[in-house]
Short mmCIF file of C-alpha atoms in Angstrom, two decimals:
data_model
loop_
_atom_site.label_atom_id
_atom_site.label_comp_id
_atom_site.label_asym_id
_atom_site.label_seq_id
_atom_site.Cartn_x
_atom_site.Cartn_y
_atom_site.Cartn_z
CA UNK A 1 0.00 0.00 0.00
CA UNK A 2 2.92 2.75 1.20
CA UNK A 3 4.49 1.73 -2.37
CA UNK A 4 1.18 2.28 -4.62
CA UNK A 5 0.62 5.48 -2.48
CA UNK A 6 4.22 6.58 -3.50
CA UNK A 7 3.45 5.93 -7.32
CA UNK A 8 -0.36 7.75 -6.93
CA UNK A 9 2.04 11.37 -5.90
CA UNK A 10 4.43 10.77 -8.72
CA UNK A 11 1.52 11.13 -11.25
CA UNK A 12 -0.33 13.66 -8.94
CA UNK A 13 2.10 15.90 -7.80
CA UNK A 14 1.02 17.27 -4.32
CA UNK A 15 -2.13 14.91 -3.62
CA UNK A 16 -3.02 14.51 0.11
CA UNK A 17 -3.07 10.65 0.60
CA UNK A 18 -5.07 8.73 3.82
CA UNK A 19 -5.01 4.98 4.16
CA UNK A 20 -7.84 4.06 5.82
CA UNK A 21 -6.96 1.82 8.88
CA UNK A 22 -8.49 0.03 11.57
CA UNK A 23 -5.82 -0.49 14.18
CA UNK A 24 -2.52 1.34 14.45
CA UNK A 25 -0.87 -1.48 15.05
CA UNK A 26 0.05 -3.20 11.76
CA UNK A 27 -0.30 -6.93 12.92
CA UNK A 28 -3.79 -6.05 14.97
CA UNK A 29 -4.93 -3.68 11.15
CA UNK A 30 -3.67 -6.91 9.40
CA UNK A 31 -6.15 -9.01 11.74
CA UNK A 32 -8.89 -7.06 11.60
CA UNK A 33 -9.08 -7.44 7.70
CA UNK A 34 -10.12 -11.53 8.76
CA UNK A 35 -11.89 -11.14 12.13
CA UNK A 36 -14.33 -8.14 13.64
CA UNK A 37 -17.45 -6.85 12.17
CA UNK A 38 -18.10 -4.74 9.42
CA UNK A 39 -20.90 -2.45 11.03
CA UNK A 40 -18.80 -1.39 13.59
CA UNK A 41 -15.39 -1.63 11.63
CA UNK A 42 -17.54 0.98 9.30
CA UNK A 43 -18.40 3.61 11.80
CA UNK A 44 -14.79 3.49 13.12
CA UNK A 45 -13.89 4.54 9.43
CA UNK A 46 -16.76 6.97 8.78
CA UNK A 47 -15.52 8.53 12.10
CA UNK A 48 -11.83 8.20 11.15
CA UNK A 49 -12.72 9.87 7.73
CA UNK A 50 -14.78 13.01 9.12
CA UNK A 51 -12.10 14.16 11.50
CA UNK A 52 -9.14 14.37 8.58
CA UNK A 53 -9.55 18.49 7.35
CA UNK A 54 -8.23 17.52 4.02
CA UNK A 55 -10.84 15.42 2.68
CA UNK A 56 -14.00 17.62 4.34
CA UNK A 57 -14.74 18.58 0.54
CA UNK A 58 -14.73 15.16 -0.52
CA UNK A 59 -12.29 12.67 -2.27
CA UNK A 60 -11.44 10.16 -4.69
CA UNK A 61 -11.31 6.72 -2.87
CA UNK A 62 -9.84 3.47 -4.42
CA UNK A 63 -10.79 -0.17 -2.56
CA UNK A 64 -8.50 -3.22 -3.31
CA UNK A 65 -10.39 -6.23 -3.03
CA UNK A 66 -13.02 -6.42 0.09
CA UNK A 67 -11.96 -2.94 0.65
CA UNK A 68 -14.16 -2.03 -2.38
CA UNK A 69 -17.73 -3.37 -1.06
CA UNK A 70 -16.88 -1.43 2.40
CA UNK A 71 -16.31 1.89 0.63
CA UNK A 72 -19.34 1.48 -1.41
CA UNK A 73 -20.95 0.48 1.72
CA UNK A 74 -19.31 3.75 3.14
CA UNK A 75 -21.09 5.45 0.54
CA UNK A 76 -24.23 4.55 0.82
CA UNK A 77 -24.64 4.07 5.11
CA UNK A 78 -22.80 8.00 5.83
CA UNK A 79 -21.20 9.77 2.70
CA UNK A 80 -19.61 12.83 5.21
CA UNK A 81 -17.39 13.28 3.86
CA UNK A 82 -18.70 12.60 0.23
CA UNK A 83 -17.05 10.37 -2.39
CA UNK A 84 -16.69 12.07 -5.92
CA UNK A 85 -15.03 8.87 -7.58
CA UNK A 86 -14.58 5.73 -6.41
CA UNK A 87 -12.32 2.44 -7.59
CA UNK A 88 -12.66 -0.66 -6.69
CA UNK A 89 -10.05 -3.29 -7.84
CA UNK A 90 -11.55 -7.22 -7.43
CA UNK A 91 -14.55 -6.72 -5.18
CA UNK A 92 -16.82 -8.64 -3.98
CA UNK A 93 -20.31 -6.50 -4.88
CA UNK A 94 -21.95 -9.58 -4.87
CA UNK A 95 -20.53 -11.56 -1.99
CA UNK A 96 -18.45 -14.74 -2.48
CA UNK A 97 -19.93 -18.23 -3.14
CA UNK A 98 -17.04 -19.74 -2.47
CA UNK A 99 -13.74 -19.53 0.08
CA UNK A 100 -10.54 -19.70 -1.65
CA UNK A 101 -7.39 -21.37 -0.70
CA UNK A 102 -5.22 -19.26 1.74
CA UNK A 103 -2.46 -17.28 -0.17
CA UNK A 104 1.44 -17.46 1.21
CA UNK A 105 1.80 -13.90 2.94
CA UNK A 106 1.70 -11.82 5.81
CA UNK A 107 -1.66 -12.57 6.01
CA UNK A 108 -1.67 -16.25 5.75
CA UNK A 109 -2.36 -17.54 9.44
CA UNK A 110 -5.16 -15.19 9.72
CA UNK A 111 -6.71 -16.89 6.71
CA UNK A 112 -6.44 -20.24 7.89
CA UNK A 113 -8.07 -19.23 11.49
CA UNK A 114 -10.87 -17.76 9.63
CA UNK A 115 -11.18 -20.23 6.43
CA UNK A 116 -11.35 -23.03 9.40
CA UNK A 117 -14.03 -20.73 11.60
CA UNK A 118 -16.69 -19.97 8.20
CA UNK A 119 -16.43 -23.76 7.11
CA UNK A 120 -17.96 -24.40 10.51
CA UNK A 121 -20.99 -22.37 10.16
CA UNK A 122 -20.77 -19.61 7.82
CA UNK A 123 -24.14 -18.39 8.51
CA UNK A 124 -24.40 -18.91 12.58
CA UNK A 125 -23.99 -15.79 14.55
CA UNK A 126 -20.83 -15.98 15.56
CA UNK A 127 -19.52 -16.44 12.13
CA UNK A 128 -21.77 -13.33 11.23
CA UNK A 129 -20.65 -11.62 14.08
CA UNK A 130 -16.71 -11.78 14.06
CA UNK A 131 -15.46 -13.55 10.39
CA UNK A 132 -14.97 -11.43 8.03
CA UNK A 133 -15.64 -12.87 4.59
CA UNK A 134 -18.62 -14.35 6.40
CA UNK A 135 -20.68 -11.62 6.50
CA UNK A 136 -20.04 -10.86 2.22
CA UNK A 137 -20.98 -15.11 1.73
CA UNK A 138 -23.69 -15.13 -0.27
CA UNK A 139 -24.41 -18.96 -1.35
CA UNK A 140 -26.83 -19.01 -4.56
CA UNK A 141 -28.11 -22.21 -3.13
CA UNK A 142 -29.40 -20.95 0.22
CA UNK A 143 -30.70 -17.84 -0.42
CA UNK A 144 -33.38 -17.74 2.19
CA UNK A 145 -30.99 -18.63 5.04
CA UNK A 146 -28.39 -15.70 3.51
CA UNK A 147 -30.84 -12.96 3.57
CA UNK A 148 -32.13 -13.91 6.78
CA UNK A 149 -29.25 -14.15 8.69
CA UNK A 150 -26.11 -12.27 6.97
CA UNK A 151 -26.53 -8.66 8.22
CA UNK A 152 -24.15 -6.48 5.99
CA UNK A 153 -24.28 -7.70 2.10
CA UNK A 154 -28.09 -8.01 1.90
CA UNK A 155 -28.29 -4.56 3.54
CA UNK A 156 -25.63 -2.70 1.70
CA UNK A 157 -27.00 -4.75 -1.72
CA UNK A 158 -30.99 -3.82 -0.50
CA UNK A 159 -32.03 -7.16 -1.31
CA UNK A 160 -35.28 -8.11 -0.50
CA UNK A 161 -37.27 -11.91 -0.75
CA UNK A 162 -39.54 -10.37 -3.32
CA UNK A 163 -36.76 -9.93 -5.92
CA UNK A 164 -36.27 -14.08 -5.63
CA UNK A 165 -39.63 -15.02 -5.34
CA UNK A 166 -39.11 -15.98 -1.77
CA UNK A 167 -41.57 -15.09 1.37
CA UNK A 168 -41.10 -12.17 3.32
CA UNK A 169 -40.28 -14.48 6.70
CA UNK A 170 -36.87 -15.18 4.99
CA UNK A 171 -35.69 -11.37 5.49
CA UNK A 172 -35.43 -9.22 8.64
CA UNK A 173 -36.15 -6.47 6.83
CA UNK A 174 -39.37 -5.56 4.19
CA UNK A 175 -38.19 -2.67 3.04
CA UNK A 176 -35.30 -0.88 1.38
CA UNK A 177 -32.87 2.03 2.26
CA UNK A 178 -33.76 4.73 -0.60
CA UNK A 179 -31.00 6.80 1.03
CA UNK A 180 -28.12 4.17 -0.32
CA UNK A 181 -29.58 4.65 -3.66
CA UNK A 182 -29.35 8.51 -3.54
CA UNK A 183 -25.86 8.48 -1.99
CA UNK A 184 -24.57 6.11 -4.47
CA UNK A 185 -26.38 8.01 -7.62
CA UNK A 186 -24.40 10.79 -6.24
CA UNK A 187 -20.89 9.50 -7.37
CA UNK A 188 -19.22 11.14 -10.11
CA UNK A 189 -17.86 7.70 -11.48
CA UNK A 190 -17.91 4.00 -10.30
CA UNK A 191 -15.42 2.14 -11.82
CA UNK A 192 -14.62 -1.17 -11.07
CA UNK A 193 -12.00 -3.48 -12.32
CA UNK A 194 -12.18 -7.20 -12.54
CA UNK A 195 -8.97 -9.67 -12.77
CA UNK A 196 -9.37 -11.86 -15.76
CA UNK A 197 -7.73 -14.48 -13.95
CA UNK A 198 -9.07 -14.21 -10.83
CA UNK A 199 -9.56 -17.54 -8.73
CA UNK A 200 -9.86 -15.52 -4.99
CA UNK A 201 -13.28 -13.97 -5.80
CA UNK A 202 -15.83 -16.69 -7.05
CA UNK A 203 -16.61 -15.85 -8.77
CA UNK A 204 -14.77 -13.39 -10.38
CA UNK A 205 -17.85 -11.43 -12.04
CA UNK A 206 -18.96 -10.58 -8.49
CA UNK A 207 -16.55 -7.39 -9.20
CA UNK A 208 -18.86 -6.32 -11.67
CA UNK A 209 -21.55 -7.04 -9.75
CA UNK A 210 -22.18 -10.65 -11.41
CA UNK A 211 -23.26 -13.53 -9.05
CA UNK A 212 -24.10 -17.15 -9.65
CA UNK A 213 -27.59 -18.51 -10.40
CA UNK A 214 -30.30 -18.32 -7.68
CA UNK A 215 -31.55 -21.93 -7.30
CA UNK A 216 -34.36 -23.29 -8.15
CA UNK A 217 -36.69 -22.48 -4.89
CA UNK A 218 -38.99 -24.36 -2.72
CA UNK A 219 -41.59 -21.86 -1.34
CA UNK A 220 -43.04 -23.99 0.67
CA UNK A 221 -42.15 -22.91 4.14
CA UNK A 222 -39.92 -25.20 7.23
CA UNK A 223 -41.08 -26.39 9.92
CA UNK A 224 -40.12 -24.20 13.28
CA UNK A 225 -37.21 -21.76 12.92
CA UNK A 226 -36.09 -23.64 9.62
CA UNK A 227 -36.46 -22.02 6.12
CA UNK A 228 -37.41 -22.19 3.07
CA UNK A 229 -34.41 -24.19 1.36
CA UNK A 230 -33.00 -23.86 -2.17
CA UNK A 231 -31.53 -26.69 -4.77
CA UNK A 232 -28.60 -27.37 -6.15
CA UNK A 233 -27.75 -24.30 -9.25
CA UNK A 234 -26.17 -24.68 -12.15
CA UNK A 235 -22.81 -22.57 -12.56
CA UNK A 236 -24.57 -20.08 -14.76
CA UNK A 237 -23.46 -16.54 -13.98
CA UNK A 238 -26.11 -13.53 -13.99
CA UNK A 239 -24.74 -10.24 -15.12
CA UNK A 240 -24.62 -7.19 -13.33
CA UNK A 241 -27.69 -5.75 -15.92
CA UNK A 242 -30.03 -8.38 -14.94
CA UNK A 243 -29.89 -8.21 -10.97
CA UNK A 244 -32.40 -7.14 -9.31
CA UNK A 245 -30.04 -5.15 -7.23
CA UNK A 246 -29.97 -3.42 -11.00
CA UNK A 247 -33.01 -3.84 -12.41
CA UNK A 248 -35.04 -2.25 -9.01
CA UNK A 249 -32.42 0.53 -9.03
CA UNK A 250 -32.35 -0.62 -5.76
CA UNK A 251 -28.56 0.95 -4.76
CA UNK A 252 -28.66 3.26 -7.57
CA UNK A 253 -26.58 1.61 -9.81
CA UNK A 254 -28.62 1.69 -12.52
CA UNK A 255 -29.27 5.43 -12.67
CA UNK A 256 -25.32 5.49 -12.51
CA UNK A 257 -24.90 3.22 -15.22
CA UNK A 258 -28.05 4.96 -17.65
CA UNK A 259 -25.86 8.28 -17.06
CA UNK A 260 -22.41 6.85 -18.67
CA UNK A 261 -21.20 6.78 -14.77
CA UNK A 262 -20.81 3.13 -14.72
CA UNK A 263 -17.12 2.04 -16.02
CA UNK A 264 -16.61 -1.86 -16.02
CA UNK A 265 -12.81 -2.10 -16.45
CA UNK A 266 -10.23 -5.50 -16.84
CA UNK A 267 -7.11 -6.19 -15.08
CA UNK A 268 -5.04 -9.35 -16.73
CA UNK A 269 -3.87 -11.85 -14.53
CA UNK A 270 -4.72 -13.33 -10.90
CA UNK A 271 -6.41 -11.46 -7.97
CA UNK A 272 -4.50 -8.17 -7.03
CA UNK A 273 -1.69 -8.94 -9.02
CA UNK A 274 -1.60 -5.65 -10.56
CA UNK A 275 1.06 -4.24 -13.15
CA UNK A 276 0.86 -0.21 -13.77
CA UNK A 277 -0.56 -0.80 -16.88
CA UNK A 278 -3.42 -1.72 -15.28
CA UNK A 279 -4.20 1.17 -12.68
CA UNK A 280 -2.31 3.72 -14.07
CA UNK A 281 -4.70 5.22 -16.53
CA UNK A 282 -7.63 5.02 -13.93
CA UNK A 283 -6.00 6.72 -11.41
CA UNK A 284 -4.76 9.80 -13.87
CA UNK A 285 -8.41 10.04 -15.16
CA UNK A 286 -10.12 9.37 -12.17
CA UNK A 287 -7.76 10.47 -8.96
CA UNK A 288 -6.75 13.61 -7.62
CA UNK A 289 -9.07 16.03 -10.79
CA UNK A 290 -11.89 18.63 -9.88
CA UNK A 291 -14.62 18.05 -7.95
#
């Protein structure tokens, strides 16, 4: 990050620069990225954000890979102070469906600890309440159980039982958040990039907003607390056009998108492996220009 911050002032001579962080110890910032809960991790930053002078007019904001869906998340929830362009490099916009294989690195153990943790109930509330990646898991074949029970991507996504054909007892919620839909209309651009090769995010489309199949449902409803349970899906991949996180306008995406706003962008290679050819011309079009 201190490296790609470095190479963001050499094209924009001058630009102020805040890494968002969690913890200022790097080990304890490194762990919170795997364990902790995003509600609370995103007041911390919307409180962290307001009381920096240099960004009270608003900034550019980039995300690198779960770092995106918080931003956007960020947007939508508190906006102060506002986002005029934001970036997100291999997001997860529509959750994960899968968990990948832990990567060698400095944040390897972490992974395990929390790969081992979801596997063992990724929607039970202390999964939801202290993994990570948990609480973006959004399995196509249980959707009732993933609305129900995972409290941040449903919310942030304003997803609703009605846009599956499911019953309203499969949601905590019946209504959606019109104010996410304003705040994210209000970007100047959303870009986001997705990494041709990418085998982290499954699956990769999510970055653009692209998730797997729903299954087919059973309606019919459980018996005492259970739910309504889907099949198996095929692998067929729904585009980010025919959502209904798109198709309701339910975030605002699509009045971003029928404005030219929307930019869906490639990176070759594997997850985060990123050359400058890559980010470069984003961040001199997008980064660091008038408000």
């Amino acid at each position: 990050m201190i490296r790609f911050m470095d190479e963001v002032k050499e094209i924009h001579e001058g630009i102020f620069i805040h890494s968002i962080f969690l913890a200022e110890d790097l080990e304890d910032d490194r762990k919170a990225g795997w364990f902790g809960n995003i509600n609370e991790q995103l007041e911390v930053v919307a409180e962290q954000l307001q009381g920096i002078p240099e960004l009270r007019d608003g900034f550019d904001a980039i995300g690198f890979s779960q770092g995106g869906q918080f931003l956007r998340a960020y947007i939508e929830r508190y906006n102060s102070p506002p986002v005029h362009n934001l970036i997100t490099f291999g997001s997860q916009h529509m959750g994960v469906s899968d968990l990948p294989l832990c990567e060698p690195g400095p944040g390897y153990i972490w992974c395990q600890i929390a790969r081992r943790a979801v596997k063992g109930g990724v929607y039970g509330t202390w999964a939801q309440q202290n993994i990570i990646q948990a609480q973006y898991y959004r399995d196509p074949d249980h959707l009732p159980i993933y609305l129900a029970r995972n409290h941040f991507l449903p919310n942030i996504n304003n997803e609703l039982p009605e846009d599956y054909g499911l019953p309203s007892i499969t949601a905590p919620t019946s209504g959606r958040n019109e104010t996410y839909a304003k705040n994210l209309a209000s970007l100047n651009k959303f870009i986001m990039v997705l990494f041709t090769e990418d085998k982290t995010v499954v699956p990769k489309e999510s970055s653009w907003f692209g998730s797997y199949a729903p299954a087919e449902r059973l309606l019919s409803a459980g018996e005492g607390d259970q739910l309504p349970m889907v099949s198996q899906a095929e692998k067929t991949t729904i585009p980010m056009r025919m959502q209904p996180v798109y198709t309701t306008d339910a975030i605002g995406l699509k009045t971003l998108d029928e404005r030219g706003d929307v930019l869906l962008e490639t990176c070759e290679g594997e997850h985060m492996v990123m050359s400058k050819e890559c980010w470069e011309g984003l961040v001199k079009e997008w980064v660091g220009g008038p408000m």
